[in-house]
Tab-separated table of C-alpha atoms and ligand atoms in Angstrom:
chain	number	residue	atom	x	y	z
A	3	MET	CA	0.524	16.340	13.594
A	4	THR	CA	4.276	15.420	13.904
A	5	PHE	CA	5.663	12.179	14.004
A	6	GLN	CA	9.170	10.742	14.864
A	7	ASN	CA	9.499	7.831	12.501
A	8	ILE	CA	7.297	8.673	9.573
A	9	LEU	CA	6.675	11.968	7.490
A	10	LEU	CA	3.181	12.525	6.289
A	11	GLU	CA	3.053	15.334	3.597
A	12	GLN	CA	0.449	16.617	0.958
A	13	PRO	CA	2.743	17.650	-1.954
A	14	GLU	CA	-0.448	18.415	-4.114
A	15	PRO	CA	-4.211	18.997	-3.210
A	16	GLY	CA	-5.704	15.486	-2.555
A	17	ILE	CA	-2.126	13.644	-2.795
A	18	TYR	CA	-0.720	12.384	0.621
A	19	LEU	CA	2.809	11.218	0.558
A	20	LEU	CA	3.678	8.857	3.744
A	21	THR	CA	7.473	8.484	4.059
A	22	LEU	CA	8.800	5.715	6.326
A	23	ASN	CA	11.468	7.859	7.897
A	24	ARG	CA	14.112	5.826	10.005
A	25	PRO	CA	16.951	5.530	7.452
A	26	GLN	CA	19.472	4.550	9.941
A	27	ALA	CA	17.674	1.256	10.572
A	28	LEU	CA	16.614	0.861	6.845
A	29	ASN	CA	13.075	2.167	7.933
A	30	ALA	CA	12.223	-1.013	9.930
A	31	LEU	CA	9.158	-1.206	11.453
A	32	ASN	CA	9.294	-0.842	15.356
A	33	ALA	CA	6.252	-0.393	17.652
A	34	LEU	CA	6.484	3.393	17.544
A	35	THR	CA	6.531	3.270	13.703
A	36	LEU	CA	3.458	1.137	13.706
A	37	ALA	CA	1.661	3.312	16.232
A	38	GLU	CA	2.389	6.275	14.095
A	39	LEU	CA	1.342	4.579	10.818
A	40	ALA	CA	-2.033	3.999	12.293
A	41	GLN	CA	-2.406	7.670	13.296
A	42	ALA	CA	-1.257	8.844	9.757
A	43	ILE	CA	-3.763	6.439	8.120
A	44	ALA	CA	-6.519	7.571	10.536
A	45	ARG	CA	-5.590	11.311	9.354
A	46	VAL	CA	-5.998	10.514	5.770
A	47	MET	CA	-9.194	8.718	6.344
A	48	ALA	CA	-10.565	11.628	8.156
A	49	ASP	CA	-9.760	14.111	5.276
A	50	GLU	CA	-12.732	14.126	2.635
A	51	SER	CA	-10.558	15.809	0.256
A	52	ALA	CA	-8.100	13.004	0.277
A	53	ARG	CA	-7.829	11.110	-3.197
A	54	VAL	CA	-4.535	8.957	-2.944
A	55	LEU	CA	-2.102	7.884	-0.516
A	56	LEU	CA	1.552	7.136	-1.639
A	57	VAL	CA	3.898	5.024	0.827
A	58	THR	CA	7.693	5.180	0.359
A	59	GLY	CA	10.838	4.935	2.425
A	60	SER	CA	13.314	7.359	3.012
A	61	GLY	CA	16.959	7.138	1.886
A	62	GLU	CA	18.261	5.424	-1.274
A	63	LYS	CA	18.584	1.946	0.207
A	64	ALA	CA	15.207	0.700	1.623
A	65	PHE	CA	11.568	0.881	1.370
A	66	VAL	CA	11.488	-0.973	4.760
A	67	ALA	CA	13.902	-3.767	5.715
A	68	GLY	CA	11.163	-5.415	7.909
A	69	ALA	CA	9.988	-5.577	11.309
A	70	ASP	CA	12.415	-4.311	13.735
A	71	ILE	CA	14.659	-7.466	14.693
A	72	SER	CA	16.235	-5.777	17.798
A	73	GLU	CA	12.957	-4.953	19.161
A	74	MET	CA	11.530	-8.427	18.360
A	75	GLN	CA	14.047	-10.704	19.519
A	76	ASN	CA	13.137	-10.888	23.234
A	77	LEU	CA	9.419	-10.829	22.771
A	78	THR	CA	7.588	-13.593	24.620
A	79	ALA	CA	4.771	-15.471	22.657
A	80	ASN	CA	2.185	-13.231	24.038
A	81	GLU	CA	4.083	-10.150	23.075
A	82	ALA	CA	4.779	-11.578	19.620
A	83	ARG	CA	0.945	-12.194	19.320
A	84	ALA	CA	0.336	-8.529	20.342
A	85	PHE	CA	3.102	-7.246	17.972
A	86	SER	CA	1.752	-9.198	15.039
A	87	GLU	CA	-1.967	-7.958	15.902
A	88	LYS	CA	-0.747	-4.322	15.849
A	89	GLY	CA	0.904	-4.838	12.456
A	90	MET	CA	-2.138	-6.671	11.104
A	91	ARG	CA	-4.353	-3.771	12.043
A	92	VAL	CA	-2.221	-1.458	10.346
A	93	MET	CA	-2.128	-3.551	7.163
A	94	HIS	CA	-5.941	-3.943	7.329
A	95	ALA	CA	-6.423	-0.129	7.775
A	96	LEU	CA	-4.251	0.682	4.623
A	97	GLU	CA	-6.081	-1.758	2.544
A	98	ALA	CA	-9.547	-0.555	3.844
A	99	LEU	CA	-8.804	3.167	3.241
A	100	ARG	CA	-11.228	4.685	0.709
A	101	VAL	CA	-8.495	6.094	-1.529
A	102	PRO	CA	-6.047	4.074	-3.435
A	103	VAL	CA	-2.885	3.629	-1.855
A	104	ILE	CA	0.326	3.091	-3.935
A	105	ALA	CA	3.556	1.723	-2.618
A	106	LEU	CA	6.820	3.275	-4.007
A	107	VAL	CA	9.311	0.647	-3.386
A	108	ASN	CA	12.828	2.092	-3.303
A	109	GLY	CA	15.208	-0.542	-2.366
A	110	TYR	CA	14.653	-3.260	-0.006
A	111	ALA	CA	11.253	-4.454	0.954
A	112	LEU	CA	11.803	-7.208	3.195
A	113	GLY	CA	9.652	-9.131	5.720
A	114	GLY	CA	7.285	-6.583	7.249
A	115	GLY	CA	8.234	-4.272	4.530
A	116	CYS	CA	7.207	-6.546	1.719
A	117	GLU	CA	4.088	-7.012	3.865
A	118	LEU	CA	3.498	-3.296	3.919
A	119	ALA	CA	4.079	-3.061	0.193
A	120	LEU	CA	1.441	-5.947	-0.308
A	121	ALA	CA	-1.334	-4.184	1.893
A	122	CYS	CA	-1.159	-1.330	-0.555
A	123	ASP	CA	-3.419	-1.474	-3.590
A	124	TRP	CA	-0.408	-1.951	-5.951
A	125	ILE	CA	3.156	-1.374	-6.236
A	126	LEU	CA	5.502	0.790	-8.233
A	127	ALA	CA	9.144	-0.314	-8.050
A	128	ALA	CA	12.510	1.383	-8.683
A	129	ASP	CA	14.915	-0.576	-10.485
A	130	ASN	CA	16.945	-1.032	-7.302
A	131	ALA	CA	14.050	-2.772	-5.372
A	132	VAL	CA	14.360	-6.112	-3.658
A	133	PHE	CA	11.519	-7.821	-2.242
A	134	GLY	CA	11.507	-10.969	0.023
A	135	GLN	CA	10.152	-12.649	3.086
A	136	PRO	CA	13.407	-13.755	4.806
A	137	GLU	CA	11.663	-14.505	8.258
A	138	VAL	CA	12.523	-18.184	8.025
A	139	ASN	CA	16.289	-17.216	8.322
A	140	LEU	CA	15.270	-15.603	11.709
A	141	GLY	CA	13.308	-18.639	12.830
A	142	ILE	CA	9.893	-17.273	12.312
A	143	PRO	CA	7.235	-17.157	9.582
A	144	PRO	CA	5.907	-13.906	8.184
A	145	GLY	CA	3.658	-12.135	10.882
A	146	PHE	CA	1.961	-9.213	9.053
A	147	GLY	CA	0.064	-11.119	6.479
A	148	GLY	CA	2.686	-12.188	4.176
A	149	THR	CA	1.653	-15.764	3.974
A	150	GLN	CA	-1.798	-14.515	2.795
A	151	ARG	CA	-1.277	-11.394	0.889
A	152	LEU	CA	1.610	-12.648	-1.063
A	153	ALA	CA	-0.151	-15.934	-1.967
A	154	ARG	CA	-3.156	-13.966	-3.382
A	155	GLN	CA	-0.828	-11.628	-5.293
A	156	VAL	CA	1.769	-14.144	-6.905
A	157	GLY	CA	-0.047	-17.573	-6.706
A	158	ARG	CA	0.503	-20.094	-4.076
A	159	ALA	CA	3.404	-21.917	-5.411
A	160	MET	CA	5.504	-18.937	-5.791
A	161	ALA	CA	4.452	-17.684	-2.794
A	162	LEU	CA	5.554	-20.845	-0.774
A	163	GLU	CA	8.874	-20.802	-2.648
A	164	LEU	CA	9.560	-17.259	-1.911
A	165	ILE	CA	8.427	-17.739	1.804
A	166	ILE	CA	10.100	-21.115	2.384
A	167	THR	CA	13.373	-20.648	0.625
A	168	ALA	CA	13.766	-16.836	1.602
A	169	ARG	CA	14.790	-16.152	-1.934
A	170	GLN	CA	14.731	-12.521	-2.792
A	171	VAL	CA	13.420	-11.043	-6.090
A	172	LYS	CA	14.725	-7.912	-7.814
A	173	ALA	CA	12.537	-5.582	-9.542
A	174	ASP	CA	12.604	-7.092	-13.041
A	175	GLU	CA	11.523	-10.481	-11.547
A	176	ALA	CA	8.769	-8.714	-9.244
A	177	LEU	CA	7.408	-7.283	-12.458
A	178	ARG	CA	7.309	-10.687	-14.173
A	179	ILE	CA	5.560	-12.479	-11.227
A	180	GLY	CA	2.860	-9.618	-10.822
A	181	LEU	CA	4.380	-8.360	-7.618
A	182	ALA	CA	5.026	-4.867	-9.073
A	183	ASN	CA	2.901	-3.090	-11.582
A	184	HIS	CA	5.690	-1.037	-13.196
A	185	VAL	CA	9.552	-0.623	-12.586
A	186	TYR	CA	11.227	2.847	-13.036
A	187	PRO	CA	14.654	4.069	-12.590
A	188	ALA	CA	15.101	4.735	-8.867
A	189	ALA	CA	15.601	8.661	-9.448
A	190	GLU	CA	12.163	8.750	-11.136
A	191	LEU	CA	10.051	6.658	-8.821
A	192	ARG	CA	8.592	9.622	-6.801
A	193	ASP	CA	7.651	11.631	-9.814
A	194	GLN	CA	6.064	8.505	-11.538
A	195	GLY	CA	4.248	7.752	-8.451
A	196	LEU	CA	3.113	11.646	-8.357
A	197	GLU	CA	1.955	11.512	-11.744
A	198	MET	CA	-0.221	8.262	-11.344
A	199	ALA	CA	-1.476	10.105	-8.276
A	200	ARG	CA	-2.539	13.168	-10.163
A	201	THR	CA	-4.188	10.893	-12.810
A	202	ILE	CA	-6.378	9.249	-10.124
A	203	ALA	CA	-6.886	12.660	-8.363
A	204	ALA	CA	-8.745	13.687	-11.425
A	205	LYS	CA	-11.324	10.749	-11.651
A	206	GLY	CA	-14.554	10.655	-9.866
A	207	PRO	CA	-13.710	10.004	-6.368
A	208	VAL	CA	-16.662	8.093	-5.490
A	209	ALA	CA	-16.272	5.952	-8.472
A	210	VAL	CA	-12.704	5.146	-7.617
A	211	SER	CA	-13.396	4.362	-3.916
A	212	LEU	CA	-16.370	2.232	-4.897
A	213	ALA	CA	-14.249	0.430	-7.638
A	214	LYS	CA	-11.530	-0.269	-5.042
A	215	GLN	CA	-14.181	-1.478	-2.522
A	216	ALA	CA	-15.772	-3.860	-5.050
A	217	VAL	CA	-12.433	-5.454	-6.154
A	218	HIS	CA	-11.258	-6.059	-2.688
A	219	CYS	CA	-14.598	-7.444	-1.417
A	220	GLY	CA	-15.214	-9.443	-4.395
A	221	GLN	CA	-12.055	-11.383	-4.175
A	222	HIS	CA	-13.608	-13.080	-1.058
A	223	LEU	CA	-16.816	-13.907	-2.588
A	224	ASP	CA	-17.733	-16.466	-5.217
A	225	LEU	CA	-18.315	-14.737	-8.947
A	226	ALA	CA	-22.103	-14.484	-8.857
A	227	SER	CA	-22.044	-12.534	-5.564
A	228	ALA	CA	-19.192	-10.475	-6.383
A	229	CYS	CA	-20.843	-9.431	-9.715
A	230	GLU	CA	-24.065	-8.569	-7.738
A	231	LEU	CA	-21.882	-6.581	-5.496
A	232	GLU	CA	-20.774	-4.613	-8.446
A	233	THR	CA	-24.311	-4.084	-9.779
A	234	ASN	CA	-24.985	-2.702	-6.471
A	235	VAL	CA	-21.886	-0.105	-6.511
A	236	PHE	CA	-22.659	0.559	-10.128
A	237	ALA	CA	-26.145	1.592	-9.407
A	238	ARG	CA	-25.137	3.586	-6.426
A	239	THR	CA	-23.135	5.831	-8.340
A	240	PHE	CA	-26.309	6.849	-10.489
A	241	SER	CA	-27.358	8.774	-7.407
A	242	THR	CA	-24.110	10.935	-7.354
A	243	GLU	CA	-23.595	14.399	-8.886
A	244	ASP	CA	-20.425	13.100	-9.976
A	245	GLN	CA	-22.017	10.494	-12.398
A	246	LYS	CA	-24.191	13.290	-13.984
A	247	GLU	CA	-21.129	15.560	-14.334
A	248	GLY	CA	-18.905	12.926	-15.707
A	249	MET	CA	-21.511	11.839	-18.512
A	250	ARG	CA	-22.223	15.395	-19.155
A	251	ALA	CA	-18.682	16.413	-19.592
A	252	PHE	CA	-18.284	13.501	-21.929
A	253	LEU	CA	-20.863	14.507	-24.171
A	254	GLU	CA	-19.654	18.266	-24.028
A	255	LYS	CA	-16.289	17.045	-24.902
A	256	ARG	CA	-14.606	18.425	-21.763
A	257	ALA	CA	-12.970	16.987	-18.723
A	258	GLY	CA	-15.274	16.371	-15.858
A	259	LYS	CA	-15.027	18.343	-12.659
A	260	PHE	CA	-15.822	16.046	-9.925
A	261	LYS	CA	-16.639	16.843	-6.437
A	262	GLY	CA	-16.868	13.548	-4.531
A	263	ARG	CA	-20.462	13.425	-4.162
B	20	DAK	N1	15.369	-4.615	12.186
B	20	DAK	C1	16.302	-3.811	12.693
B	20	DAK	N2	17.294	-3.093	12.037
B	20	DAK	C2	17.576	-3.239	10.963
B	20	DAK	C3	16.755	-4.102	10.059
B	20	DAK	C4	15.744	-4.762	10.619
B	20	DAK	N3	14.888	-5.551	9.983
B	20	DAK	N4	17.300	-4.121	8.845
B	20	DAK	C5	18.469	-3.420	8.862
B	20	DAK	N5	18.540	-3.059	10.183
B	20	DAK	C6	19.702	-2.202	10.616
B	20	DAK	C7	21.029	-2.757	10.558
B	20	DAK	O1	21.040	-3.568	11.902
B	20	DAK	C8	22.005	-1.632	10.558
B	20	DAK	O2	22.197	-1.013	11.831
B	20	DAK	P1	23.560	-0.646	12.339
B	20	DAK	O3	24.328	-1.746	12.427
B	20	DAK	O4	24.027	0.516	11.364
B	20	DAK	O5	23.247	0.144	13.709
B	20	DAK	C9	21.360	-0.710	9.742
B	20	DAK	O6	19.933	-1.211	9.508
B	20	DAK	C10	21.862	-0.941	8.195
B	20	DAK	O7	21.644	-2.340	7.770
B	20	DAK	P2	22.998	-3.086	7.290
B	20	DAK	O8	24.334	-2.719	7.746
B	20	DAK	O9	22.690	-4.656	7.513
B	20	DAK	O10	22.780	-2.742	5.828
B	20	DAK	P3	23.315	-3.760	4.476
B	20	DAK	O11	23.252	-2.881	3.239
B	20	DAK	O12	24.606	-4.448	4.719
B	20	DAK	O13	22.158	-4.766	4.372
B	20	DAK	C11	19.916	-5.687	4.354
B	20	DAK	C12	20.887	-4.564	4.005
B	20	DAK	C13	18.466	-5.257	4.186
B	20	DAK	C14	20.217	-6.808	3.354
B	20	DAK	C15	20.211	-6.269	5.773
B	20	DAK	O14	20.029	-5.134	6.594
B	20	DAK	C16	19.169	-7.116	6.258
B	20	DAK	O15	19.290	-8.569	5.999
B	20	DAK	N6	18.235	-6.803	7.179
B	20	DAK	C17	17.331	-7.643	7.707
B	20	DAK	C18	16.243	-7.944	6.687
B	20	DAK	C19	15.206	-9.023	7.321
B	20	DAK	O16	15.507	-10.073	7.718
B	20	DAK	N7	13.961	-8.594	7.512
B	20	DAK	C20	13.001	-9.266	7.822
B	20	DAK	C21	12.644	-8.838	9.229
B	20	DAK	S1	11.613	-10.040	10.019
B	20	DAK	C22	5.612	-11.277	13.684
B	20	DAK	C23	5.550	-10.101	13.410
B	20	DAK	C24	6.235	-9.471	12.341
B	20	DAK	C25	7.157	-10.353	11.530
B	20	DAK	C26	7.083	-11.637	11.893
B	20	DAK	C27	6.574	-12.190	12.952
B	20	DAK	N8	4.970	-11.973	14.637
B	20	DAK	C28	5.022	-11.149	15.970
B	20	DAK	C29	4.466	-13.330	14.720
B	20	DAK	C30	7.695	-9.540	10.597
B	20	DAK	C31	9.173	-10.046	10.535
B	20	DAK	C32	10.120	-9.284	9.866
B	20	DAK	O17	9.915	-8.301	9.138
């Protein structure tokens, strides 16, 4: 499958690397890019051997500088609703992927770019990363989930400050407020992402996937129901070959060889 505005590669078995690839517009998300993202996500979803998806931006300046302002400027309210819904679907699809999705944020992650990073399971930032929701500067609020995911990630008050003042945060502050999990020198970001992806790819895929689901789904439940959900997914893994293999491998003092079933 070839794309115009993104690249989807498999640098190593089980590891997908998706690169937003419109560097001339700082990888801004236009309608075609969103459509291609949706196709790429569907492709990863259909691949049973997929273990991790890394998402990054091409060039040295930006992860994604937002939704494409030139494409958005003349939208009617109905068209804006359709555009927002299209973006929302992509963000939900990323979040719902069976495999962990890690954003490698190199440079600007603004507006829709910050929202894309937030829809990933966690963020590794380059030391030149800049995060922000500058939509109010354009006379609009965030439209791809920023008001919701940012608040869930950094807390309501900090999210409100960032969204309402459009203040941008650099990598060190992103780390401090829990927006990024780690910060690396820009030149090392991809290798660090790949290293983390390899670590994940060596784990039991069913366990990884169910753990992701439990964390995501549990956030919308009360604690007792969420713990019941955990009991269910925990019990389910005991009918997999991977659970037998993982525990046998531990007792035999060797690394487990998981099959994803
Ligand atoms: N859209 C389109 N083009 C963009 C762009 C964007 N978001 N960001 C940058 N570009 C283009 C620039 O126009 C420029 O193009 P040329 O002039 O070379 O043709 C090229 O990328 C390089 O950008 P700059 O020359 O500006 O580069 P600088 O290093 O000087 O500045 C910057 C970098 C990231 C600080 C600056 O480009 C910038 O401020 N960009 C805009 C950032 C921004 O405001 N992003 C938020 C976009 S709004 C909704 C749906 C979705 C959304 C909201 C509502 N509904 C439908 C309800 C989401 C909205 C957003 O994401």
